[in-house]
Amino acid sequence: DWRTLQIVHRLEPGIDTVYLTVRSRNYDNLDGGTWTAGLLLRDFPSVAHMIKSAGGTIWSPAFQNLNADDVKKAQQLGLKVIPWTVNDPADIDRLIDWGVDGIISDYPDRAREVMHKRGIALPAAVGKH
């Protein structure tokens, strides 16, 4: 709920905040303004513009709702883009190609494998090896 994030901004403006978005057949948190603290997508050129206007620093969309142009435009606005629930290695690979700033996955081992194959520096592993 973006209203909570706006309270955080008022109390501590320097804290980075992550704005989650999802648009699917069954659920759309950008529709109607309830989830978005009254902001309406129709009043902005893009989701990224709406998040920037709300004070966000990180956009975390459902990865299915994202394309390369969205990533580029959001980053031009100064937002980091970190899509969520990216579990298929092909999707992870494609999102890395698009230049996302991070990836949230239920299977971090898959993300690590894609990163390793691409020669991307890996952080130290945690848990079982």
Coordinates of N, CA and C in Angstrom, one line a residue:
D1 N 0.8 -1.2 0.0 CA 0.0 0.0 0.0 C 0.9 1.2 0.0
W2 N 0.8 2.0 -1.0 CA 1.7 3.2 -1.2 C 1.4 4.3 -0.1
R3 N 0.3 4.2 0.5 CA 0.1 5.2 1.6 C 1.1 5.0 2.7
T4 N 1.4 3.8 3.0 CA 2.4 3.5 4.0 C 3.8 4.1 3.6
L5 N 4.1 3.9 2.3 CA 5.4 4.4 1.8 C 5.4 6.0 1.9
Q6 N 4.3 6.6 1.7 CA 4.3 8.1 1.8 C 4.5 8.5 3.3
I7 N 4.0 7.8 4.2 CA 4.3 8.1 5.6 C 5.8 7.9 5.9
V8 N 6.4 6.9 5.3 CA 7.9 6.7 5.5 C 8.6 7.9 4.9
H9 N 8.2 8.4 3.7 CA 8.8 9.5 3.1 C 8.8 10.8 4.0
R10 N 7.6 11.0 4.6 CA 7.5 12.1 5.5 C 8.3 12.0 6.7
L11 N 8.4 10.8 7.3 CA 9.2 10.6 8.5 C 10.7 10.6 8.3
E12 N 11.1 10.0 7.2 CA 12.5 9.9 6.9 C 12.7 9.9 5.4
P13 N 12.8 11.1 4.8 CA 12.9 11.3 3.3 C 14.1 10.6 2.7
G14 N 15.1 10.3 3.4 CA 16.3 9.6 2.8 C 16.2 8.1 2.6
I15 N 15.2 7.5 3.1 CA 15.0 6.1 3.0 C 14.5 5.7 1.6
D16 N 15.2 4.8 1.0 CA 14.8 4.3 -0.3 C 13.5 3.4 -0.1
T17 N 12.5 3.6 -1.0 CA 11.3 2.9 -0.9 C 11.0 2.1 -2.2
V18 N 10.5 0.9 -2.0 CA 10.2 0.1 -3.2 C 8.7 0.0 -3.4
Y19 N 8.3 0.4 -4.6 CA 6.9 0.4 -5.0 C 6.6 -0.8 -5.9
L20 N 5.8 -1.7 -5.3 CA 5.4 -2.9 -6.0 C 4.3 -2.7 -6.9
T21 N 4.3 -3.3 -8.1 CA 3.2 -3.2 -9.0 C 2.9 -4.6 -9.7
V22 N 1.6 -4.8 -10.0 CA 1.2 -6.0 -10.7 C 0.0 -5.7 -11.4
R23 N -0.1 -6.1 -12.7 CA -1.2 -6.0 -13.5 C -1.5 -7.4 -14.2
S24 N -2.6 -8.0 -13.7 CA -2.9 -9.3 -14.3 C -4.5 -9.3 -14.5
R25 N -4.9 -10.4 -15.1 CA -6.3 -10.6 -15.3 C -7.1 -10.6 -14.0
N26 N -6.5 -11.2 -13.0 CA -7.2 -11.3 -11.7 C -6.9 -10.2 -10.7
Y27 N -5.9 -9.4 -10.9 CA -5.5 -8.4 -9.9 C -4.7 -7.3 -10.6
D28 N -5.0 -6.0 -10.3 CA -4.3 -4.9 -10.8 C -4.2 -3.8 -9.7
N29 N -3.0 -3.7 -9.1 CA -2.9 -2.8 -8.0 C -2.8 -1.3 -8.5
L30 N -2.7 -1.1 -9.8 CA -2.7 0.3 -10.3 C -4.0 0.8 -10.7
D31 N -5.1 0.0 -10.6 CA -6.4 0.4 -11.0 C -7.1 1.0 -9.8
G32 N -7.7 2.2 -10.1 CA -8.6 2.8 -9.1 C -8.0 3.7 -8.0
G33 N -6.7 3.6 -7.8 CA -6.0 4.5 -6.8 C -6.0 4.0 -5.4
T34 N -6.7 3.0 -5.1 CA -6.8 2.5 -3.7 C -5.4 2.1 -3.2
W35 N -4.7 1.3 -3.9 CA -3.4 0.8 -3.5 C -2.3 1.9 -3.7
T36 N -2.6 2.8 -4.6 CA -1.6 3.8 -5.0 C -1.7 5.2 -4.3
A37 N -2.3 5.2 -3.1 CA -2.5 6.4 -2.4 C -3.3 7.5 -3.1
G38 N -4.2 7.1 -3.9 CA -5.0 8.0 -4.7 C -4.5 8.4 -6.0
L39 N -3.2 8.1 -6.3 CA -2.7 8.4 -7.6 C -3.3 7.5 -8.7
L40 N -3.6 8.1 -9.8 CA -4.2 7.4 -10.9 C -3.3 7.3 -12.1
L41 N -3.1 6.1 -12.6 CA -2.1 5.9 -13.7 C -2.5 6.8 -14.9
R42 N -3.8 7.0 -15.2 CA -4.2 7.8 -16.3 C -3.6 9.2 -16.3
D43 N -3.2 9.7 -15.1 CA -2.7 11.0 -14.9 C -1.2 11.1 -15.2
F44 N -0.6 10.0 -15.5 CA 0.9 10.0 -15.7 C 1.2 9.3 -17.1
P45 N 2.4 9.7 -17.7 CA 2.8 9.1 -18.9 C 3.1 7.6 -18.8
S46 N 3.5 7.1 -17.6 CA 3.9 5.7 -17.4 C 3.8 5.4 -15.9
V47 N 3.9 4.1 -15.6 CA 4.0 3.7 -14.2 C 5.2 4.3 -13.5
A48 N 6.3 4.3 -14.2 CA 7.6 4.8 -13.7 C 7.4 6.3 -13.3
H49 N 6.7 7.1 -14.1 CA 6.4 8.5 -13.8 C 5.6 8.6 -12.5
M50 N 4.6 7.7 -12.4 CA 3.7 7.7 -11.2 C 4.5 7.4 -10.0
I51 N 5.4 6.4 -10.0 CA 6.2 6.1 -8.9 C 7.2 7.2 -8.5
K52 N 7.8 7.8 -9.5 CA 8.7 8.9 -9.3 C 7.9 10.1 -8.6
S53 N 6.7 10.4 -9.1 CA 5.9 11.4 -8.5 C 5.5 11.1 -7.0
A54 N 5.3 9.8 -6.7 CA 5.0 9.4 -5.4 C 6.2 9.5 -4.4
G55 N 7.4 9.7 -5.0 CA 8.6 9.7 -4.2 C 9.4 8.4 -4.1
G56 N 9.0 7.5 -5.0 CA 9.7 6.2 -5.0 C 11.1 6.3 -5.6
T57 N 11.9 5.4 -5.1 CA 13.3 5.3 -5.7 C 13.5 3.9 -6.4
I58 N 12.7 2.9 -6.1 CA 12.8 1.6 -6.6 C 11.4 1.1 -7.1
W59 N 11.4 0.7 -8.4 CA 10.2 0.1 -8.9 C 10.3 -1.4 -9.0
S60 N 9.4 -2.1 -8.4 CA 9.5 -3.6 -8.4 C 8.2 -4.1 -9.0
P61 N 8.2 -4.3 -10.3 CA 7.0 -4.8 -11.0 C 7.0 -6.3 -11.1
A62 N 5.8 -6.9 -11.2 CA 5.8 -8.3 -11.6 C 6.5 -8.3 -13.0
F63 N 7.4 -9.3 -13.1 CA 8.3 -9.3 -14.3 C 7.5 -9.4 -15.6
Q64 N 6.3 -10.0 -15.6 CA 5.5 -10.2 -16.8 C 5.0 -8.9 -17.3
N65 N 5.0 -7.9 -16.5 CA 4.5 -6.6 -16.9 C 5.6 -5.6 -17.4
L66 N 6.8 -6.1 -17.5 CA 7.9 -5.3 -17.8 C 8.4 -5.6 -19.2
N67 N 9.0 -4.5 -19.9 CA 9.7 -4.7 -21.1 C 10.9 -3.8 -21.1
A68 N 11.8 -4.0 -22.1 CA 13.1 -3.3 -22.1 C 12.9 -1.8 -22.1
D69 N 11.9 -1.3 -22.8 CA 11.7 0.1 -22.9 C 11.3 0.7 -21.5
D70 N 10.4 -0.1 -20.8 CA 10.0 0.4 -19.4 C 11.3 0.5 -18.5
V71 N 12.2 -0.5 -18.6 CA 13.4 -0.5 -17.8 C 14.2 0.8 -18.1
K72 N 14.4 1.1 -19.3 CA 15.2 2.2 -19.8 C 14.6 3.5 -19.3
K73 N 13.3 3.7 -19.5 CA 12.6 4.9 -19.1 C 12.6 5.1 -17.6
A74 N 12.4 4.0 -16.9 CA 12.4 4.2 -15.4 C 13.8 4.6 -14.9
Q75 N 14.8 4.0 -15.5 CA 16.2 4.3 -15.1 C 16.5 5.7 -15.5
Q76 N 16.0 6.2 -16.6 CA 16.3 7.6 -17.0 C 15.6 8.6 -16.0
L77 N 14.6 8.1 -15.3 CA 13.9 8.9 -14.3 C 14.6 8.8 -12.9
G78 N 15.6 8.0 -12.9 CA 16.4 7.8 -11.6 C 15.9 6.7 -10.7
L79 N 15.0 5.9 -11.3 CA 14.5 4.7 -10.5 C 15.4 3.5 -10.7
K80 N 15.5 2.7 -9.7 CA 16.1 1.4 -9.9 C 14.9 0.4 -10.2
V81 N 15.2 -0.6 -11.0 CA 14.1 -1.5 -11.4 C 14.5 -2.9 -11.0
I82 N 13.7 -3.5 -10.1 CA 13.9 -4.8 -9.5 C 12.7 -5.6 -9.6
P83 N 12.5 -6.4 -10.8 CA 11.3 -7.2 -10.9 C 11.2 -8.4 -10.0
W84 N 10.0 -8.8 -9.7 CA 9.9 -9.9 -8.7 C 9.3 -11.2 -9.3
T85 N 9.6 -12.3 -8.6 CA 9.2 -13.6 -8.9 C 9.7 -14.1 -10.3
V86 N 10.9 -13.8 -10.5 CA 11.5 -14.3 -11.8 C 12.2 -15.6 -11.5
N87 N 11.6 -16.7 -12.0 CA 12.1 -18.0 -11.6 C 12.6 -18.8 -12.8
D88 N 12.3 -18.5 -14.0 CA 12.8 -19.2 -15.1 C 14.1 -18.6 -15.6
P89 N 15.1 -19.5 -15.8 CA 16.5 -19.0 -16.2 C 16.4 -18.1 -17.5
A90 N 15.5 -18.5 -18.4 CA 15.4 -17.7 -19.6 C 14.9 -16.3 -19.3
D91 N 14.0 -16.2 -18.4 CA 13.5 -14.8 -18.0 C 14.6 -14.1 -17.3
I92 N 15.3 -14.7 -16.4 CA 16.4 -14.1 -15.7 C 17.4 -13.5 -16.7
D93 N 17.8 -14.4 -17.7 CA 18.8 -14.0 -18.7 C 18.3 -12.7 -19.5
R94 N 17.0 -12.8 -19.9 CA 16.4 -11.7 -20.7 C 16.4 -10.4 -19.8
L95 N 16.0 -10.5 -18.6 CA 16.0 -9.3 -17.7 C 17.4 -8.7 -17.5
I96 N 18.4 -9.5 -17.4 CA 19.7 -9.1 -17.2 C 20.1 -8.3 -18.5
D97 N 19.7 -8.9 -19.7 CA 20.0 -8.2 -21.0 C 19.4 -6.8 -21.0
W98 N 18.2 -6.7 -20.4 CA 17.5 -5.4 -20.4 C 18.1 -4.4 -19.4
G99 N 19.0 -4.9 -18.5 CA 19.7 -4.0 -17.6 C 19.0 -3.7 -16.3
V100 N 18.1 -4.6 -15.8 CA 17.5 -4.4 -14.5 C 18.6 -4.3 -13.5
D101 N 18.2 -3.6 -12.4 CA 19.1 -3.4 -11.3 C 19.2 -4.5 -10.3
G102 N 18.3 -5.4 -10.3 CA 18.3 -6.6 -9.5 C 17.1 -7.5 -9.9
I103 N 17.1 -8.7 -9.3 CA 16.0 -9.6 -9.6 C 15.6 -10.3 -8.3
I104 N 14.3 -10.4 -8.1 CA 13.8 -11.2 -6.9 C 13.3 -12.5 -7.5
S105 N 13.8 -13.6 -6.9 CA 13.4 -14.9 -7.4 C 13.2 -15.9 -6.2
D106 N 12.3 -16.8 -6.4 CA 12.1 -17.9 -5.4 C 13.2 -18.9 -5.5
Y107 N 14.0 -18.8 -6.5 CA 15.1 -19.7 -6.7 C 16.4 -19.0 -7.0
P108 N 17.0 -18.4 -6.0 CA 18.3 -17.6 -6.2 C 19.4 -18.5 -6.8
D109 N 19.3 -19.8 -6.6 CA 20.4 -20.6 -7.2 C 20.3 -20.6 -8.8
R110 N 19.1 -20.4 -9.3 CA 18.9 -20.3 -10.8 C 19.5 -19.0 -11.2
A111 N 19.2 -17.9 -10.5 CA 19.8 -16.6 -10.8 C 21.3 -16.6 -10.8
R112 N 21.8 -17.3 -9.8 CA 23.3 -17.4 -9.6 C 23.9 -18.1 -10.8
E113 N 23.2 -19.2 -11.2 CA 23.7 -20.0 -12.4 C 23.8 -19.2 -13.7
V114 N 22.7 -18.4 -13.9 CA 22.7 -17.5 -15.1 C 23.8 -16.5 -15.0
M115 N 23.9 -15.9 -13.8 CA 25.0 -14.9 -13.6 C 26.4 -15.5 -13.8
H116 N 26.6 -16.7 -13.3 CA 27.9 -17.4 -13.4 C 28.2 -17.6 -14.9
K117 N 27.2 -18.1 -15.7 CA 27.4 -18.4 -17.1 C 27.7 -17.1 -17.9
R118 N 27.2 -16.0 -17.4 CA 27.4 -14.7 -18.0 C 28.7 -14.0 -17.6
G119 N 29.4 -14.6 -16.6 CA 30.6 -14.0 -16.1 C 30.4 -12.9 -15.1
I120 N 29.2 -12.8 -14.6 CA 28.9 -11.7 -13.6 C 29.4 -12.1 -12.2
A121 N 30.0 -11.1 -11.6 CA 30.6 -11.4 -10.2 C 29.4 -11.8 -9.3
L122 N 29.7 -12.8 -8.5 CA 28.7 -13.4 -7.6 C 29.0 -13.0 -6.2
P123 N 28.0 -12.7 -5.4 CA 28.2 -12.5 -4.0 C 28.4 -13.9 -3.3
A124 N 28.9 -13.9 -2.1 CA 29.2 -15.2 -1.4 C 27.8 -15.9 -1.3
A125 N 27.8 -17.2 -1.4 CA 26.6 -18.0 -1.2 C 26.3 -18.1 0.2
V126 N 25.1 -18.3 0.6 CA 24.6 -18.5 1.9 C 23.9 -19.8 2.0
G127 N 23.7 -20.4 3.2 CA 23.0 -21.6 3.3 C 23.7 -22.8 2.8
K128 N 22.9 -23.8 2.3 CA 23.5 -25.1 1.8 C 24.3 -24.8 0.5
H129 N 25.4 -25.5 0.4 CA 26.3 -25.4 -0.8 C 26.3 -26.7 -1.6

